[in-house]
Amino acid sequence: MVLTGAEILIKCLQEEKVEYVFGYPGGAVLFLYDELFKQEQIRHVLVRHEQAAVHAADAYSRSTEQVGVALVTSGPGATNAVTGIATAFCDSIPMVIISGQVPTGAIGQDAFQEVDTVGITRPCVKHNFLVKDVRDLASTIKKAFYLARTGRPGPVLVDIPKDVSNTKCAFEYPKTIEMRSYNPVVKGHQGQIKKALQLLLEAKRPMIYTGGGVVLGNAAEQLTKLTRMLGFPITNTLMGLGGYPASDRQYLGMPGMHGTYEANMSMQYSDVLIAIGARFDDRVIGDPSHFASEPRKIIHIDIDPSSISKRVKVDVPIVGNIADVLDEMIKLLEANPARPDPEALGVWWKQVEEWRRRDCMKYRNSDEIIKPQYVIQKLWEVTDGDAFITSDVGQHQMWAAQYYRFDKPRRWLNSGGLGTMGVGLPYAMGAQLAHPGSPVACVTGEASIQMNIQELSTCRQFRLPIKICNLNNRYLGMVRQWQEMFHGGRYSESYMDSLPDFAKLAESYGHVGLRVDKPGDVEGALREAFKRKNDLVFLDFQVDQTENVYPMVQGGKGLTEMILSAEDL
Amino acid sequence: MRHVISLLIENESGALSRVSGLFSARGYNIESLTVAPTEDASMSRMTIVTSGSDEIVEQITKQLNKLVEVVKVVDISESAHIERELLLIKVRATGKDREEMKRMSEIFRGRIIDVTDSTYVIEMTGNQQKLDSFVGAIDRALILETVRSGVTGIGRGDRILKI
Ligand SMILES: Cc1ncc(C[n+]2csc(CCOP(=O)(O)OP(=O)(O)O)c2C)c(N)n1
């Protein structure tokens, strides 16, 4: 079959069973768009800004485990996409981004809309390619999907010059791919797995700490099974929420900067800590030397060897596919009658429960003014804890993570690594398209939502019935909180002036907008919103401007140096 | 601690910038970096001289291994190995300096590969210290120009870096 580059690309995407392409056209990708036009298998979602295209494709992937696909033009199309790509990279999301490039003959001539896309994106992709010859196109696309989804996943960019998309060559989609330079380890080392299990069985104060790797590696089921078999306490990081059911007794909440007292104390004072698909991030363990000051043995399971012993020294490293390693552990445990010492475990649990009784998540509710935590609690109730929840970045993100209890993986979509304001609405778009019948809510702030507010138009075009919960505190709340605590209350540029009437703004896009001022109206408004199965509803909650996120570990401090409430300040 | 890292990498455009970009992005030191294709033209061999604590060097090797185009990485300085570097040095060679320069070059087993009335170009190979000592031993005022290739290295005996 002799086809043009554009035809080849579309055929490749079809072969990869791509359902949606999120994108925005322009000169360098016109041939590609022409081919998209001529077929029906792949649906294109026209966003209103390329950043949103990449975020939406990223969310499609997060919520389904498929590879997300975005398509942008050269120059500004590609540069607009960079924040989206970096966001996906920091959270290891499998994606393929196709960018147009000026014709091969014009590369290097400072042509119109020419940028070195491969150069600009190099530090924030798993890998990228510039396809200079149409004969390499099919194999490059095959490689891109393969790289994106195997090993530690990540975004892969393919830059296609305009002439390549219009040149013909014989097409055959490669069935398999071999790369001598890329052979990710999948099977964990048997000896190490046995050693780890031995340590776990001998532990007196064990703790399980898991991250995004469990979600991305589809290992939630195995994790749940193993955790129940062992009877140990467990914590899931911001990226790992839903990896273990939050409503279970063994679950201690999220660890870290805004983690629970019991999770942080148990991490710090455990004698054996098993980290699974987590990376001892600075937002999770605080100061690494303070963390290392308590003696404990650490087991670390990760697909990426470079994550191991990067920030803390690990005693038993296991490199491999998490689901397979956990399966192996379960198998060994089933064959072995030995169990952790119930007495020691009982003493440890007594301690853990004592920490839990501090009830660090309590907050003072009010009849007068809406507390943001209360909105999330009600959101959880109204959706039976079973919605797809996306968030932006700031205080609302932390409250969503703390008060919406995720029982399933891939339900919580947020930018954990890069912390990108503006992801919330496009994430909700990607999740809603992937799960058309399911409730999807975007928890956001009045500042974050304005970073991609133009996507209300995309939502209208594609009839996406997202529920936006805007926790409107008229502040860059998280910035204000730090300024209050660490900068003498000098609120430098953190007040959000001249806000639009969000309800009316939503209405002008053809959606439903509701402003909610009273705590008594919160639940009713949420119920009303979720009853409207076909409408996007923008709920503009006027919340307490002065509320802060607790508990808090100040940046650079030790994990147990927590500020539990305003009284601690 | 100084380390010499050897790696095999796909000979593709952009591969070098992935390596150098990794070092600058993560704040690792590069003392020198040399690269050229191997007998198999589709693959290049790179030698990087770096320094850092054991933890950092372990991270460097892991991060290099993570690059999709990198085929193999070894820290050759972990065991018996040979290092060589090429020096080309242009010196003033007039009057009594002319004979002295020739003598010094011979002592260090250099070769004079270009001669004019007033200059020599001396070629010398050796490890870093040897070249450093030669450059240190001759009169600094006579040095017109120096160029060094950076270190390349290979393991001794049956330590082989190949796919
Ligand atoms: C693109 C981007 N710019 C700046 C920041 C820094 N930042 C983190 S949280 C925050 C405030 C967010 O305000 P808002 O969306 O209203 O949420 P709130 O904290 O009030 O809940 C800012 C500016 C960021 N994370 N991302």
PDB file of N, CA, C and O and ligand atoms in Angstrom, chain A residues 51 83 392-397 399 418-422 444-449 451 470-471 473-480 496, ligand 1:
ATOM      1  N   GLN A  51      -2.540  23.848  25.260  1.00  0.00           N
ATOM      2  CA  GLN A  51      -2.220  23.312  26.594  1.00  0.00           C
ATOM      3  C   GLN A  51      -3.339  22.371  27.048  1.00  0.00           C
ATOM      4  O   GLN A  51      -3.088  21.292  27.589  1.00  0.00           O
ATOM      5  N   THR A  83       3.652  23.033  28.527  1.00  0.00           N
ATOM      6  CA  THR A  83       3.213  22.890  29.924  1.00  0.00           C
ATOM      7  C   THR A  83       2.449  21.576  30.110  1.00  0.00           C
ATOM      8  O   THR A  83       2.606  20.890  31.120  1.00  0.00           O
ATOM      9  N   ASP A 392      -7.526  21.378  40.329  1.00  0.00           N
ATOM     10  CA  ASP A 392      -6.448  22.258  39.918  1.00  0.00           C
ATOM     11  C   ASP A 392      -5.386  22.240  41.000  1.00  0.00           C
ATOM     12  O   ASP A 392      -5.242  21.237  41.692  1.00  0.00           O
ATOM     13  N   VAL A 393      -4.680  23.340  41.154  1.00  0.00           N
ATOM     14  CA  VAL A 393      -3.590  23.337  42.124  1.00  0.00           C
ATOM     15  C   VAL A 393      -3.779  24.459  43.134  1.00  0.00           C
ATOM     16  O   VAL A 393      -4.036  25.602  42.765  1.00  0.00           O
ATOM     17  N   GLY A 394      -3.672  24.099  44.392  1.00  0.00           N
ATOM     18  CA  GLY A 394      -3.818  25.085  45.458  1.00  0.00           C
ATOM     19  C   GLY A 394      -4.464  24.427  46.660  1.00  0.00           C
ATOM     20  O   GLY A 394      -4.429  23.206  46.809  1.00  0.00           O
ATOM     21  N   GLN A 395      -5.059  25.267  47.500  1.00  0.00           N
ATOM     22  CA  GLN A 395      -5.704  24.742  48.714  1.00  0.00           C
ATOM     23  C   GLN A 395      -6.822  23.762  48.377  1.00  0.00           C
ATOM     24  O   GLN A 395      -6.951  22.707  48.997  1.00  0.00           O
ATOM     25  N   HIS A 396      -7.619  24.122  47.366  1.00  0.00           N
ATOM     26  CA  HIS A 396      -8.766  23.273  47.007  1.00  0.00           C
ATOM     27  C   HIS A 396      -8.310  21.869  46.621  1.00  0.00           C
ATOM     28  O   HIS A 396      -8.995  20.884  46.872  1.00  0.00           O
ATOM     29  N   GLN A 397      -7.120  21.797  46.017  1.00  0.00           N
ATOM     30  CA  GLN A 397      -6.561  20.501  45.608  1.00  0.00           C
ATOM     31  C   GLN A 397      -6.303  19.637  46.846  1.00  0.00           C
ATOM     32  O   GLN A 397      -6.625  18.449  46.890  1.00  0.00           O
ATOM     33  N   TRP A 399      -7.660  20.021  49.846  1.00  0.00           N
ATOM     34  CA  TRP A 399      -8.917  19.652  50.510  1.00  0.00           C
ATOM     35  C   TRP A 399      -9.605  18.516  49.764  1.00  0.00           C
ATOM     36  O   TRP A 399     -10.176  17.617  50.367  1.00  0.00           O
ATOM     37  N   LEU A 418       4.219  18.397  38.750  1.00  0.00           N
ATOM     38  CA  LEU A 418       4.509  19.758  38.284  1.00  0.00           C
ATOM     39  C   LEU A 418       3.652  20.781  39.006  1.00  0.00           C
ATOM     40  O   LEU A 418       4.048  21.933  39.122  1.00  0.00           O
ATOM     41  N   GLY A 419       2.488  20.374  39.477  1.00  0.00           N
ATOM     42  CA  GLY A 419       1.605  21.308  40.173  1.00  0.00           C
ATOM     43  C   GLY A 419       1.132  22.410  39.257  1.00  0.00           C
ATOM     44  O   GLY A 419       1.312  23.603  39.534  1.00  0.00           O
ATOM     45  N   THR A 420       0.502  22.006  38.166  1.00  0.00           N
ATOM     46  CA  THR A 420       0.118  22.962  37.132  1.00  0.00           C
ATOM     47  C   THR A 420      -1.287  23.501  37.347  1.00  0.00           C
ATOM     48  O   THR A 420      -2.269  22.767  37.195  1.00  0.00           O
ATOM     49  N   MET A 421      -1.408  24.760  37.708  1.00  0.00           N
ATOM     50  CA  MET A 421      -2.729  25.385  37.732  1.00  0.00           C
ATOM     51  C   MET A 421      -3.285  25.361  36.312  1.00  0.00           C
ATOM     52  O   MET A 421      -2.546  25.594  35.349  1.00  0.00           O
ATOM     53  N   GLY A 422      -4.555  25.091  36.185  1.00  0.00           N
ATOM     54  CA  GLY A 422      -5.179  25.093  34.858  1.00  0.00           C
ATOM     55  C   GLY A 422      -5.479  23.707  34.324  1.00  0.00           C
ATOM     56  O   GLY A 422      -6.079  23.576  33.264  1.00  0.00           O
ATOM     57  N   THR A 444     -11.953  23.218  41.823  1.00  0.00           N
ATOM     58  CA  THR A 444     -11.014  24.234  41.371  1.00  0.00           C
ATOM     59  C   THR A 444     -11.090  25.476  42.246  1.00  0.00           C
ATOM     60  O   THR A 444     -11.852  25.525  43.218  1.00  0.00           O
ATOM     61  N   GLY A 445     -10.263  26.449  41.932  1.00  0.00           N
ATOM     62  CA  GLY A 445     -10.284  27.739  42.623  1.00  0.00           C
ATOM     63  C   GLY A 445     -10.495  28.823  41.583  1.00  0.00           C
ATOM     64  O   GLY A 445     -10.275  28.599  40.387  1.00  0.00           O
ATOM     65  N   GLU A 446     -10.878  29.987  42.047  1.00  0.00           N
ATOM     66  CA  GLU A 446     -11.212  31.041  41.080  1.00  0.00           C
ATOM     67  C   GLU A 446      -9.981  31.482  40.284  1.00  0.00           C
ATOM     68  O   GLU A 446     -10.108  32.037  39.199  1.00  0.00           O
ATOM     69  N   ALA A 447      -8.794  31.204  40.790  1.00  0.00           N
ATOM     70  CA  ALA A 447      -7.587  31.571  40.041  1.00  0.00           C
ATOM     71  C   ALA A 447      -7.240  30.481  39.027  1.00  0.00           C
ATOM     72  O   ALA A 447      -7.057  30.761  37.841  1.00  0.00           O
ATOM     73  N   SER A 448      -7.184  29.244  39.482  1.00  0.00           N
ATOM     74  CA  SER A 448      -6.825  28.137  38.588  1.00  0.00           C
ATOM     75  C   SER A 448      -7.777  28.020  37.407  1.00  0.00           C
ATOM     76  O   SER A 448      -7.357  27.819  36.271  1.00  0.00           O
ATOM     77  N   ILE A 449      -9.060  28.134  37.684  1.00  0.00           N
ATOM     78  CA  ILE A 449     -10.037  27.896  36.615  1.00  0.00           C
ATOM     79  C   ILE A 449      -9.841  28.903  35.484  1.00  0.00           C
ATOM     80  O   ILE A 449     -10.086  28.594  34.313  1.00  0.00           O
ATOM     81  N   MET A 451      -7.169  29.855  34.288  1.00  0.00           N
ATOM     82  CA  MET A 451      -6.020  29.536  33.436  1.00  0.00           C
ATOM     83  C   MET A 451      -6.400  28.714  32.214  1.00  0.00           C
ATOM     84  O   MET A 451      -5.621  28.618  31.273  1.00  0.00           O
ATOM     85  N   ASN A 470     -16.251  25.354  42.101  1.00  0.00           N
ATOM     86  CA  ASN A 470     -15.273  26.418  42.279  1.00  0.00           C
ATOM     87  C   ASN A 470     -15.287  26.850  43.738  1.00  0.00           C
ATOM     88  O   ASN A 470     -16.268  27.409  44.221  1.00  0.00           O
ATOM     89  N   LEU A 471     -14.191  26.576  44.441  1.00  0.00           N
ATOM     90  CA  LEU A 471     -14.082  27.010  45.831  1.00  0.00           C
ATOM     91  C   LEU A 471     -13.516  28.423  45.793  1.00  0.00           C
ATOM     92  O   LEU A 471     -12.299  28.634  45.812  1.00  0.00           O
ATOM     93  N   ASN A 473     -12.440  31.680  46.942  1.00  0.00           N
ATOM     94  CA  ASN A 473     -12.037  32.410  48.154  1.00  0.00           C
ATOM     95  C   ASN A 473     -11.429  33.768  47.815  1.00  0.00           C
ATOM     96  O   ASN A 473     -10.851  34.428  48.658  1.00  0.00           O
ATOM     97  N   ARG A 474     -11.545  34.146  46.566  1.00  0.00           N
ATOM     98  CA  ARG A 474     -11.037  35.459  46.102  1.00  0.00           C
ATOM     99  C   ARG A 474      -9.539  35.650  46.395  1.00  0.00           C
ATOM    100  O   ARG A 474      -9.043  36.759  46.467  1.00  0.00           O
ATOM    101  N   TYR A 475      -8.856  34.568  46.613  1.00  0.00           N
ATOM    102  CA  TYR A 475      -7.411  34.641  46.858  1.00  0.00           C
ATOM    103  C   TYR A 475      -6.697  33.534  46.095  1.00  0.00           C
ATOM    104  O   TYR A 475      -7.282  32.467  45.852  1.00  0.00           O
ATOM    105  N   LEU A 476      -5.442  33.755  45.783  1.00  0.00           N
ATOM    106  CA  LEU A 476      -4.552  32.645  45.436  1.00  0.00           C
ATOM    107  C   LEU A 476      -4.305  31.984  46.788  1.00  0.00           C
ATOM    108  O   LEU A 476      -3.322  32.262  47.472  1.00  0.00           O
ATOM    109  N   GLY A 477      -5.262  31.157  47.161  1.00  0.00           N
ATOM    110  CA  GLY A 477      -5.351  30.728  48.551  1.00  0.00           C
ATOM    111  C   GLY A 477      -4.078  30.107  49.095  1.00  0.00           C
ATOM    112  O   GLY A 477      -3.637  30.423  50.201  1.00  0.00           O
ATOM    113  N   MET A 478      -3.470  29.228  48.326  1.00  0.00           N
ATOM    114  CA  MET A 478      -2.278  28.555  48.832  1.00  0.00           C
ATOM    115  C   MET A 478      -1.132  29.549  48.990  1.00  0.00           C
ATOM    116  O   MET A 478      -0.335  29.451  49.930  1.00  0.00           O
ATOM    117  N   VAL A 479      -1.072  30.510  48.095  1.00  0.00           N
ATOM    118  CA  VAL A 479      -0.044  31.546  48.202  1.00  0.00           C
ATOM    119  C   VAL A 479      -0.334  32.399  49.443  1.00  0.00           C
ATOM    120  O   VAL A 479       0.559  32.686  50.248  1.00  0.00           O
ATOM    121  N   ARG A 480      -1.606  32.753  49.602  1.00  0.00           N
ATOM    122  CA  ARG A 480      -1.981  33.560  50.765  1.00  0.00           C
ATOM    123  C   ARG A 480      -1.639  32.838  52.060  1.00  0.00           C
ATOM    124  O   ARG A 480      -1.120  33.421  53.001  1.00  0.00           O
ATOM    125  N   MET A 496      -7.263  38.107  44.359  1.00  0.00           N
ATOM    126  CA  MET A 496      -7.808  38.002  43.005  1.00  0.00           C
ATOM    127  C   MET A 496      -8.895  39.049  42.827  1.00  0.00           C
ATOM    128  O   MET A 496     -10.036  38.865  43.242  1.00  0.00           O
TER     129      MET A 496
HETATM  130  C1  LIG C   1       0.778  27.686  36.421  1.00  0.00           C
HETATM  131  C2  LIG C   1       1.022  27.951  37.856  1.00  0.00           C
HETATM  132  N1  LIG C   1       1.368  29.196  38.260  1.00  0.00           N
HETATM  133  C3  LIG C   1       1.581  29.444  39.571  1.00  0.00           C
HETATM  134  C4  LIG C   1       1.467  28.453  40.506  1.00  0.00           C
HETATM  135  C5  LIG C   1       1.733  28.729  41.984  1.00  0.00           C
HETATM  136  N2  LIG C   1       0.500  28.535  42.766  1.00  0.00           N
HETATM  137  C6  LIG C   1       0.285  27.406  43.460  1.00  0.00           C
HETATM  138  S1  LIG C   1      -1.217  27.417  44.220  1.00  0.00           S
HETATM  139  C7  LIG C   1      -1.576  28.957  43.653  1.00  0.00           C
HETATM  140  C8  LIG C   1      -2.886  29.624  43.993  1.00  0.00           C
HETATM  141  C9  LIG C   1      -4.058  28.950  43.408  1.00  0.00           C
HETATM  142  O1  LIG C   1      -5.206  29.722  43.643  1.00  0.00           O
HETATM  143  P1  LIG C   1      -6.641  29.126  43.400  1.00  0.00           P
HETATM  144  O2  LIG C   1      -6.718  28.455  42.105  1.00  0.00           O
HETATM  145  O3  LIG C   1      -7.654  30.217  43.624  1.00  0.00           O
HETATM  146  O4  LIG C   1      -6.771  28.012  44.507  1.00  0.00           O
HETATM  147  P2  LIG C   1      -6.798  28.122  46.109  1.00  0.00           P
HETATM  148  O5  LIG C   1      -5.404  27.904  46.600  1.00  0.00           O
HETATM  149  O6  LIG C   1      -7.332  29.462  46.479  1.00  0.00           O
HETATM  150  O7  LIG C   1      -7.695  27.012  46.518  1.00  0.00           O
HETATM  151  C10 LIG C   1      -0.518  29.444  42.895  1.00  0.00           C
HETATM  152  C11 LIG C   1      -0.496  30.779  42.274  1.00  0.00           C
HETATM  153  C12 LIG C   1       1.140  27.164  40.022  1.00  0.00           C
HETATM  154  N3  LIG C   1       1.050  26.119  40.836  1.00  0.00           N
HETATM  155  N4  LIG C   1       0.898  26.954  38.721  1.00  0.00           N
END
